[in-house]
Amino acid sequence: MAFLIEIKVPDVGNVADIDVVDVLVKPGDTVKLEQTLAVLETDKASMDLPASAAGIVQELFIKPGDKVSEGTLVVTLLPSTEAVTQSVVEEGVSMAAQAQPVQQAVAAAPVEAVSVAVDVKTESLVDIDSARAAHATPAVRLFARELGVDVQKITTGSGRKGRILKEDVKNFVKKVMTEGAAQGGSGIPAMPSIDFSQFGETEEQQLSKIKRLTGKNLSRVWLNLPMVTYHDEADITEMEAFRVALNAEKSKDDIKITGLLFIVKALVAAIEQFPQFNSSLSADGEKLIFKKYLNVGIAVDTPNGLVVPVLRDVNRKGINELSAELAEKSNKARLGKLMPADMQGGCITISSLGGIGGTAFTPIVNAPEVAILGVTRAKMQPVWNGKEFVPRLMLPLDLTYDHRVIDGAEGARFMAAVKQYLGDIRRLLL
Ligand code: CAO
């Protein structure tokens, strides 16, 4: 009498009416141990039914579309030495060890059938779309889709027989994020890591928090904004004479008036003529947002790095009031006592290196602002007045702007206005 092995749906954890989405064998097929017989799906997961016995399919009891529960007969197998041997050869020693009890059960059974419950494991989930390729289950695919991951890009899965599990999707995302961060914007290759100690003695120093944050922001702006820097010089001979005279009137304890505040006032007057310099692009790049307030950020060099406190409503304040405000904020900046609110709401920034030197530089726009004015050291220069060379104090100015918002001609006109106000500060009263 031929013995038949009955393979039934095992205990799948109190779930009834499980859908049969695919049946992967037909009568006459030789089934190896662990070969997937069918694919079942609940509303939470998809699972394959691997054969825990080898043999030849005698009869199939399920078809796609059926509903099954624990104990439902799936298939009967005719024991076949060839199938078992094949399983042993192909699956290796561990599989052979699993096959053995089945063989023994078949040999010992005096009756027609031996029931073998199918072992269903979560990690044996298969893809119902392509059960034979069996890379990932629908649940894992859905998870991957939610994260925007193409599962085809995950080349190796850590599940049984290389199947892709949720963990693999998570690891893939981590890897891409890490590489992306190292790679930087626009797919630019990461800088190589170099062991400098091979060339001589070195010492590592942690960057300050400000430097790290500023660095990230500057890189982001550098990569996102098409920036142009326009250079010019303003004749500040009279302005400087006036400033020196004003300071001469002050007592030793009064706050000195710095040339920077005249530049702030000239900038503000020019902005009132060219309001696009007091705007920001909307995040989608479709709209310009014009600001009706006028706050100017001043880049301040501190031991911990660069910070930009904001002078508020500069169009409504006089130079004395602004002098006090700049002194207070730059002191607070150097002592590391600025609050976040002190650095928010800027409309345009001035970066002045004039106290140190320089002839020109290219400052980076403090986005979402659209322009920044760089200032370097004023110096006496011979200037041709039509008849002769005369000594004039010339202040180098560098205007960097976001070219998506400001055209080159607008940038040049704006700078001409700034120069005009600095060249004759009486115009600030007009
Ligand atoms: N030309 C010639 N002399 C200048 C000058 C210029 N453009 N700007 C300043 N000076 C002089 C000042 O008159 C002052 O001279 P006295 O000591 O004789 O009075 C001296 O240089 C020092 O000025 P200061 O830099 O301390 O003061 P400030 O008001 O001009 O600037 C501040 C204030 C806070 C902007 C400045 O101290 C600072 O931190 N600058 C660095 C900003 C920076 O790092 N920018 C780079 C950012 S990277 O994009």
Coordinates of C-alpha atoms and ligand atoms in Angstrom, one line a residue:
M1 CA 0.0 0.0 0.0
A2 CA 1.3 3.4 -0.9
F3 CA 1.7 5.8 2.0
L4 CA 0.6 9.4 1.5
I5 CA 1.9 12.3 3.5
E6 CA -0.8 14.9 4.3
I7 CA 0.4 18.4 4.6
K8 CA -2.0 20.7 6.5
V9 CA -2.1 24.3 7.4
P10 CA -0.4 24.5 10.8
D11 CA -1.3 26.7 13.8
V12 CA -1.0 30.2 12.5
G13 CA -2.0 32.0 15.6
N14 CA -5.8 32.0 15.8
V15 CA -6.3 33.5 12.4
A16 CA -9.1 31.9 10.3
D17 CA -10.1 32.4 6.7
I18 CA -6.6 33.1 5.4
D19 CA -6.6 33.8 1.7
V20 CA -4.7 31.5 -0.6
V21 CA -3.1 33.9 -3.1
D22 CA -1.0 31.4 -5.0
V23 CA -0.3 27.7 -5.3
L24 CA 3.1 26.9 -6.6
V25 CA 2.9 23.1 -7.2
K26 CA 0.8 20.8 -9.2
P27 CA 0.1 17.0 -9.2
G28 CA 3.1 15.1 -10.3
D29 CA 5.6 17.7 -9.2
T30 CA 8.5 16.5 -7.1
V31 CA 8.6 18.6 -4.0
K32 CA 11.7 19.0 -2.0
L33 CA 11.9 19.6 1.7
E34 CA 11.2 23.3 2.5
Q35 CA 10.0 24.0 -1.0
T36 CA 7.2 26.6 -1.0
L37 CA 3.9 24.9 -1.7
A38 CA 1.6 27.9 -1.5
V39 CA 1.3 31.5 -0.5
L40 CA -1.2 32.6 2.0
E41 CA -2.1 36.1 3.0
T42 CA -3.9 37.7 6.0
D43 CA -4.7 41.4 6.2
K44 CA -1.4 41.8 8.1
A45 CA 1.1 39.6 6.4
S46 CA 1.8 37.2 3.7
M47 CA 3.4 33.8 4.4
D48 CA 4.6 30.9 2.4
L49 CA 4.0 27.3 3.2
P50 CA 7.2 25.4 2.9
A51 CA 6.9 21.6 2.6
S52 CA 8.3 19.9 5.7
A53 CA 8.4 16.6 3.8
A54 CA 9.7 15.7 0.4
G55 CA 7.7 13.7 -2.1
I56 CA 5.6 13.7 -5.3
V57 CA 2.5 15.8 -5.3
Q58 CA -0.4 13.4 -5.4
E59 CA -3.4 15.7 -5.0
L60 CA -3.9 19.4 -4.4
F61 CA -6.7 20.5 -2.0
I62 CA -6.4 24.3 -2.3
K63 CA -6.5 26.8 -5.1
P64 CA -5.9 30.6 -5.3
G65 CA -8.9 32.4 -3.9
D66 CA -9.7 29.7 -1.3
K67 CA -9.8 30.5 2.3
V68 CA -8.0 28.2 4.7
S69 CA -7.5 27.8 8.5
E70 CA -5.4 25.7 10.8
G71 CA -5.8 22.1 9.9
T72 CA -7.0 22.6 6.3
L73 CA -5.5 19.9 4.1
V74 CA -3.1 21.5 1.5
V75 CA -1.6 18.6 -0.4
T76 CA -0.9 14.9 -0.3
L77 CA 2.6 13.7 -1.2
L78 CA 3.7 10.3 -2.2
P79 CA 7.0 9.7 -0.5
S80 CA 9.9 9.6 -2.9
T81 CA 13.4 8.6 -2.1
E82 CA 14.6 10.6 -5.1
A83 CA 12.9 13.8 -3.7
V84 CA 14.4 13.2 -0.3
T85 CA 17.8 12.6 -1.6
Q86 CA 17.5 15.7 -3.8
S87 CA 16.5 17.7 -0.7
V88 CA 19.5 16.3 1.3
V89 CA 21.9 17.1 -1.5
E90 CA 20.5 20.6 -2.2
E91 CA 19.7 21.8 1.2
G92 CA 22.7 20.4 3.0
V93 CA 23.2 18.6 6.2
S94 CA 20.9 20.7 8.4
M95 CA 18.0 20.1 6.1
A96 CA 18.8 16.4 5.9
A97 CA 18.5 16.3 9.6
Q98 CA 15.0 17.9 9.4
A99 CA 14.0 15.4 6.7
Q100 CA 14.9 12.4 8.7
P101 CA 11.9 12.4 11.1
V102 CA 9.5 12.6 8.1
Q103 CA 11.2 9.6 6.5
Q104 CA 11.1 7.7 9.7
A105 CA 7.4 8.5 10.2
V106 CA 6.6 7.4 6.7
A107 CA 8.5 4.2 7.1
A108 CA 6.9 3.4 10.4
A109 CA 3.4 4.2 9.4
P110 CA 1.2 1.2 8.9
V111 CA -1.7 3.3 7.7
E112 CA -2.3 5.2 4.5
A113 CA -1.5 8.7 5.6
V114 CA 0.9 10.6 7.8
S115 CA -0.1 14.2 8.6
V116 CA 2.7 16.7 8.5
A117 CA 1.9 20.2 9.7
V118 CA 3.6 22.9 7.6
D119 CA 6.0 25.1 9.5
V120 CA 5.2 28.7 8.9
K121 CA 7.8 31.3 10.0
T122 CA 7.6 35.0 9.7
E123 CA 10.9 35.2 8.0
S124 CA 9.7 32.8 5.3
L125 CA 7.3 35.4 4.0
V126 CA 7.3 35.6 0.2
D127 CA 6.2 38.1 -2.3
I128 CA 2.9 37.2 -3.8
D129 CA 3.6 39.2 -6.9
S130 CA 6.6 37.1 -7.8
A131 CA 6.6 34.1 -5.5
R132 CA 9.3 32.4 -7.5
A133 CA 11.6 35.4 -7.3
A134 CA 10.5 35.6 -3.6
H135 CA 12.3 38.8 -2.6
A136 CA 9.9 40.5 -0.2
T137 CA 6.4 40.2 1.0
P138 CA 3.7 42.7 0.2
A139 CA 3.9 44.0 3.7
V140 CA 7.6 44.6 3.4
R141 CA 7.0 46.1 -0.1
L142 CA 4.4 48.4 1.4
F143 CA 6.7 49.4 4.2
A144 CA 9.5 50.1 1.6
R145 CA 7.1 52.1 -0.6
E146 CA 6.0 54.3 2.4
L147 CA 9.7 55.1 2.8
G148 CA 10.2 55.7 -0.9
V149 CA 12.5 52.7 -1.2
D150 CA 12.6 50.6 -4.3
V151 CA 13.0 47.0 -3.0
Q152 CA 14.7 46.0 -6.2
K153 CA 17.7 48.1 -5.0
I154 CA 18.1 46.0 -1.9
T155 CA 20.3 43.3 -3.3
T156 CA 20.6 41.0 -0.2
G157 CA 17.9 40.1 2.3
S158 CA 18.7 38.7 5.7
G159 CA 15.7 36.4 5.7
R160 CA 15.8 32.8 4.8
K161 CA 17.0 32.3 1.3
G162 CA 17.9 35.9 1.0
R163 CA 14.4 37.3 1.5
I164 CA 14.1 40.9 2.2
L165 CA 12.8 41.8 5.7
K166 CA 11.7 45.1 7.2
E167 CA 15.0 45.2 9.0
D168 CA 16.8 45.1 5.6
V169 CA 14.6 48.0 4.4
K170 CA 15.5 50.0 7.5
N171 CA 19.2 49.3 7.1
F172 CA 19.0 50.3 3.4
V173 CA 17.5 53.6 4.3
K174 CA 20.1 54.2 7.0
K175 CA 22.9 53.4 4.6
V176 CA 21.5 55.8 1.9
M177 CA 21.0 58.5 4.5
T178 CA 24.5 58.1 5.8
E179 CA 26.1 58.1 2.4
G180 CA 23.9 61.0 1.3
A181 CA 25.0 63.1 4.3
A182 CA 28.7 62.2 3.5
Q183 CA 28.1 62.8 -0.1
G184 CA 26.6 66.2 0.3
G185 CA 24.3 68.2 -1.9
S186 CA 23.7 67.6 -5.6
G187 CA 25.3 64.2 -5.5
I188 CA 28.8 65.8 -5.1
P189 CA 31.3 63.1 -4.0
A190 CA 32.3 63.3 -0.4
M191 CA 35.8 64.6 0.5
P192 CA 38.2 61.8 1.0
S193 CA 39.2 61.0 4.6
I194 CA 43.0 61.5 4.9
D195 CA 45.2 60.3 7.7
F196 CA 47.4 63.5 8.0
S197 CA 49.6 61.9 10.7
Q198 CA 51.4 60.1 7.9
F199 CA 52.9 63.5 7.0
G200 CA 53.7 64.7 10.5
E201 CA 52.4 65.3 14.0
T202 CA 48.7 66.3 14.3
E203 CA 46.2 67.2 16.9
E204 CA 42.4 67.0 16.7
Q205 CA 40.1 69.7 18.1
Q206 CA 36.3 69.5 18.2
L207 CA 34.5 72.3 16.3
S208 CA 32.4 74.6 18.4
K209 CA 28.6 74.1 18.1
I210 CA 28.3 77.5 16.4
K211 CA 30.9 76.6 13.8
R212 CA 29.2 73.2 13.1
L213 CA 25.8 74.8 12.7
T214 CA 27.1 77.7 10.7
G215 CA 29.1 75.3 8.5
K216 CA 26.1 73.3 7.7
N217 CA 24.0 76.3 6.9
L218 CA 26.7 77.9 4.7
S219 CA 27.1 74.7 2.7
R220 CA 23.4 74.5 2.2
V221 CA 23.2 78.1 1.0
W222 CA 26.3 77.7 -1.2
L223 CA 24.7 74.7 -2.9
N224 CA 21.2 76.1 -3.2
L225 CA 21.6 79.7 -4.2
P226 CA 23.0 80.9 -7.5
M227 CA 25.0 83.8 -6.0
V228 CA 26.8 86.7 -7.7
T229 CA 29.2 89.1 -5.9
Y230 CA 29.5 92.6 -7.3
H231 CA 32.4 94.8 -6.1
D232 CA 32.6 98.6 -6.0
E233 CA 34.0 101.4 -3.9
A234 CA 32.3 104.3 -2.0
D235 CA 34.0 107.6 -1.4
I236 CA 33.5 108.1 2.4
T237 CA 35.9 111.0 2.8
E238 CA 33.2 113.4 4.0
M239 CA 31.3 110.8 5.9
E240 CA 34.5 109.8 7.8
A241 CA 35.3 113.5 8.6
F242 CA 31.8 113.9 10.0
R243 CA 32.1 110.7 12.1
V244 CA 35.4 111.8 13.5
A245 CA 33.9 115.2 14.4
L246 CA 30.9 113.6 16.1
N247 CA 33.1 111.3 18.1
A248 CA 35.3 114.2 19.1
E249 CA 32.2 115.8 20.7
K250 CA 31.6 112.7 22.8
S251 CA 33.0 112.2 26.3
K252 CA 35.3 109.2 27.0
D253 CA 32.4 107.2 28.4
D254 CA 30.0 107.7 25.5
I255 CA 29.6 105.0 22.9
K256 CA 31.7 105.9 19.9
I257 CA 30.0 106.0 16.5
T258 CA 31.4 103.5 14.2
G259 CA 31.4 103.9 10.4
L260 CA 29.4 100.7 10.2
L261 CA 26.2 102.5 11.3
F262 CA 26.5 104.9 8.4
I263 CA 26.7 101.9 6.2
V264 CA 23.6 100.5 7.8
K265 CA 21.7 103.7 7.2
A266 CA 22.9 103.9 3.6
L267 CA 21.8 100.3 3.0
V268 CA 18.4 101.0 4.5
A269 CA 17.8 104.0 2.4
A270 CA 18.8 102.0 -0.7
I271 CA 16.5 99.2 0.2
E272 CA 13.6 101.7 0.4
Q273 CA 14.3 102.4 -3.2
F274 CA 14.8 98.8 -4.2
P275 CA 12.4 96.7 -2.1
Q276 CA 13.3 93.4 -3.7
F277 CA 16.4 93.5 -1.5
N278 CA 14.1 93.2 1.4
S279 CA 12.3 90.1 0.2
S280 CA 12.6 86.3 0.4
L281 CA 11.7 83.6 -2.1
S282 CA 8.9 81.3 -1.0
A283 CA 10.1 77.7 -0.4
D284 CA 8.6 76.5 -3.7
G285 CA 10.5 79.3 -5.5
E286 CA 7.2 80.6 -7.0
K287 CA 6.7 83.8 -5.0
L288 CA 8.6 86.7 -3.6
I289 CA 7.6 87.7 0.0
F290 CA 8.2 91.4 0.5
K291 CA 8.8 92.5 4.1
K292 CA 7.4 95.8 5.4
Y293 CA 9.8 95.8 8.4
L294 CA 13.5 96.5 8.1
N295 CA 16.0 94.6 10.3
V296 CA 19.7 94.4 9.5
G297 CA 21.9 91.5 10.7
I298 CA 25.5 92.3 11.6
A299 CA 28.0 89.5 11.3
V300 CA 30.0 89.4 14.5
D301 CA 33.2 87.5 15.0
T302 CA 33.3 85.7 18.3
P303 CA 35.8 83.2 19.9
N304 CA 33.3 80.5 19.2
G305 CA 32.5 81.4 15.6
L306 CA 30.4 83.7 13.6
V307 CA 27.0 84.9 14.8
V308 CA 24.6 87.4 13.3
P309 CA 22.7 89.6 15.8
V310 CA 19.9 91.6 14.3
L311 CA 19.4 95.4 14.7
R312 CA 15.6 95.9 14.6
D313 CA 13.6 98.6 12.8
V314 CA 16.7 100.4 11.7
N315 CA 14.7 102.7 9.4
R316 CA 13.1 104.2 12.5
K317 CA 16.2 104.7 14.6
G318 CA 19.0 107.3 14.6
I319 CA 22.7 106.6 14.6
N320 CA 23.2 107.1 18.3
E321 CA 20.5 104.6 19.2
L322 CA 21.8 102.1 16.7
S323 CA 25.4 102.6 18.1
A324 CA 24.2 101.6 21.6
E325 CA 22.3 98.7 20.2
L326 CA 25.2 97.4 18.1
A327 CA 27.6 97.8 21.1
E328 CA 25.2 95.9 23.3
K329 CA 24.5 93.1 20.8
S330 CA 28.1 92.6 19.7
N331 CA 29.2 92.4 23.4
K332 CA 26.5 89.9 24.1
A333 CA 27.6 87.9 21.0
R334 CA 31.2 87.8 22.2
L335 CA 30.2 86.7 25.7
G336 CA 28.0 84.0 24.1
K337 CA 24.9 85.6 25.6
L338 CA 22.7 86.2 22.6
M339 CA 19.3 84.7 22.7
P340 CA 17.8 83.0 19.6
A341 CA 15.4 86.0 19.2
D342 CA 18.4 88.4 19.0
M343 CA 19.4 86.6 15.8
Q344 CA 16.0 86.2 14.1
G345 CA 14.1 88.3 11.6
G346 CA 17.0 89.8 9.6
C347 CA 16.2 91.3 6.2
I348 CA 19.7 91.8 4.9
T349 CA 23.2 91.3 6.5
I350 CA 26.4 93.3 6.7
S351 CA 29.7 91.5 7.1
S352 CA 32.4 93.9 7.9
L353 CA 36.0 93.0 7.9
G354 CA 37.1 96.6 7.7
G355 CA 38.5 96.6 11.2
I356 CA 40.9 93.9 10.1
G357 CA 41.8 94.7 6.5
G358 CA 41.1 93.4 3.1
T359 CA 40.4 94.8 -0.3
A360 CA 37.5 92.6 -1.4
F361 CA 35.8 89.3 -0.5
T362 CA 32.8 87.3 -1.5
P363 CA 30.4 86.9 1.5
I364 CA 27.7 84.2 1.4
V365 CA 24.1 85.3 1.5
N366 CA 22.5 84.7 4.8
A367 CA 19.5 82.9 3.3
P368 CA 16.5 83.2 3.2
E369 CA 17.7 86.8 2.9
V370 CA 18.5 87.7 -0.7
A371 CA 21.6 89.8 -0.3
I372 CA 24.6 90.5 1.9
L373 CA 26.9 93.5 1.9
G374 CA 30.6 92.8 2.6
V375 CA 32.9 95.6 3.7
T376 CA 36.7 95.7 3.8
R377 CA 39.2 98.3 4.8
A378 CA 38.8 101.9 3.6
K379 CA 42.0 103.4 2.3
M380 CA 43.2 106.7 1.0
Q381 CA 43.5 106.6 -2.8
P382 CA 44.3 109.0 -5.5
V383 CA 41.1 109.7 -7.4
W384 CA 40.9 111.6 -10.7
N385 CA 38.4 114.5 -10.4
G386 CA 38.6 115.5 -14.0
K387 CA 41.4 117.9 -13.5
E388 CA 43.7 116.2 -11.1
F389 CA 44.2 113.3 -8.7
V390 CA 42.9 114.1 -5.2
P391 CA 43.3 111.9 -2.1
R392 CA 39.9 110.3 -1.2
L393 CA 39.0 107.7 1.4
M394 CA 37.6 104.8 -0.5
L395 CA 35.6 102.1 1.1
P396 CA 35.5 98.7 -0.8
L397 CA 32.0 97.2 -0.8
D398 CA 31.0 93.7 -2.0
L399 CA 27.4 92.9 -2.6
T400 CA 26.5 89.2 -3.0
Y401 CA 22.9 88.5 -4.1
D402 CA 20.7 85.6 -4.9
H403 CA 20.5 85.8 -8.7
R404 CA 17.1 84.2 -8.8
V405 CA 15.7 87.3 -7.2
I406 CA 18.1 90.1 -8.1
D407 CA 19.2 90.8 -11.7
G408 CA 22.8 92.0 -12.3
A409 CA 21.6 95.5 -13.3
E410 CA 19.5 95.7 -10.2
G411 CA 22.5 94.7 -8.1
A412 CA 24.6 97.4 -9.8
R413 CA 21.9 100.1 -9.4
F414 CA 21.4 99.2 -5.7
M415 CA 25.2 99.4 -5.1
A416 CA 25.2 102.8 -6.9
A417 CA 22.5 104.0 -4.5
V418 CA 24.4 102.8 -1.4
K419 CA 27.5 104.6 -2.7
Q420 CA 25.6 107.7 -3.3
Y421 CA 24.2 107.8 0.3
L422 CA 27.7 107.1 1.7
G423 CA 29.3 109.6 -0.6
D424 CA 26.9 112.3 0.6
I425 CA 25.2 111.4 3.9
R426 CA 22.9 114.5 3.7
R427 CA 20.9 112.5 1.1
L428 CA 19.9 110.2 4.0
L429 CA 17.6 113.1 5.2
L430 CA 15.7 113.3 1.9
Ligands
CAO1 N1 37.9 100.7 7.0 C1 38.8 101.2 7.8 N2 38.7 101.1 9.2 C2 37.7 100.4 9.7 C3 36.7 99.9 8.9 C4 36.8 100.0 7.5 N3 35.9 99.5 6.7 N4 35.8 99.3 9.7 C5 36.2 99.4 11.0 N5 37.3 100.1 11.0 C6 38.1 100.5 12.1 C7 37.2 101.2 13.1 O1 37.0 102.5 12.9 C8 37.9 100.9 14.4 O2 39.0 101.9 14.5 P1 39.3 102.6 15.9 O3 39.7 101.5 16.8 O4 40.4 103.5 15.5 O5 38.1 103.2 16.3 C9 38.6 99.6 14.1 O6 38.6 99.4 12.7 C10 37.9 98.4 14.7 O7 36.5 98.3 14.3 P2 35.6 97.2 14.7 O8 35.6 96.1 13.7 O9 35.8 96.7 16.1 O10 34.2 97.9 14.7 P3 33.1 98.0 13.7 O11 32.0 98.8 14.2 O12 33.6 98.4 12.3 O13 32.6 96.5 13.5 C11 31.7 94.4 14.2 C12 31.8 95.9 14.5 C13 30.9 93.7 15.2 C14 31.1 94.2 12.8 C15 33.2 93.8 14.1 O14 33.8 94.0 15.3 C16 33.3 92.4 13.7 O15 33.0 91.5 14.5 N6 33.7 92.2 12.4 C17 33.9 90.8 11.9 C18 32.7 90.4 11.1 C19 33.0 89.1 10.4 O16 33.7 88.2 10.9 N7 32.6 89.0 9.2 C20 33.0 88.0 8.4 C21 31.9 87.1 8.2 S1 32.3 85.9 7.0 O17 31.3 86.2 5.9

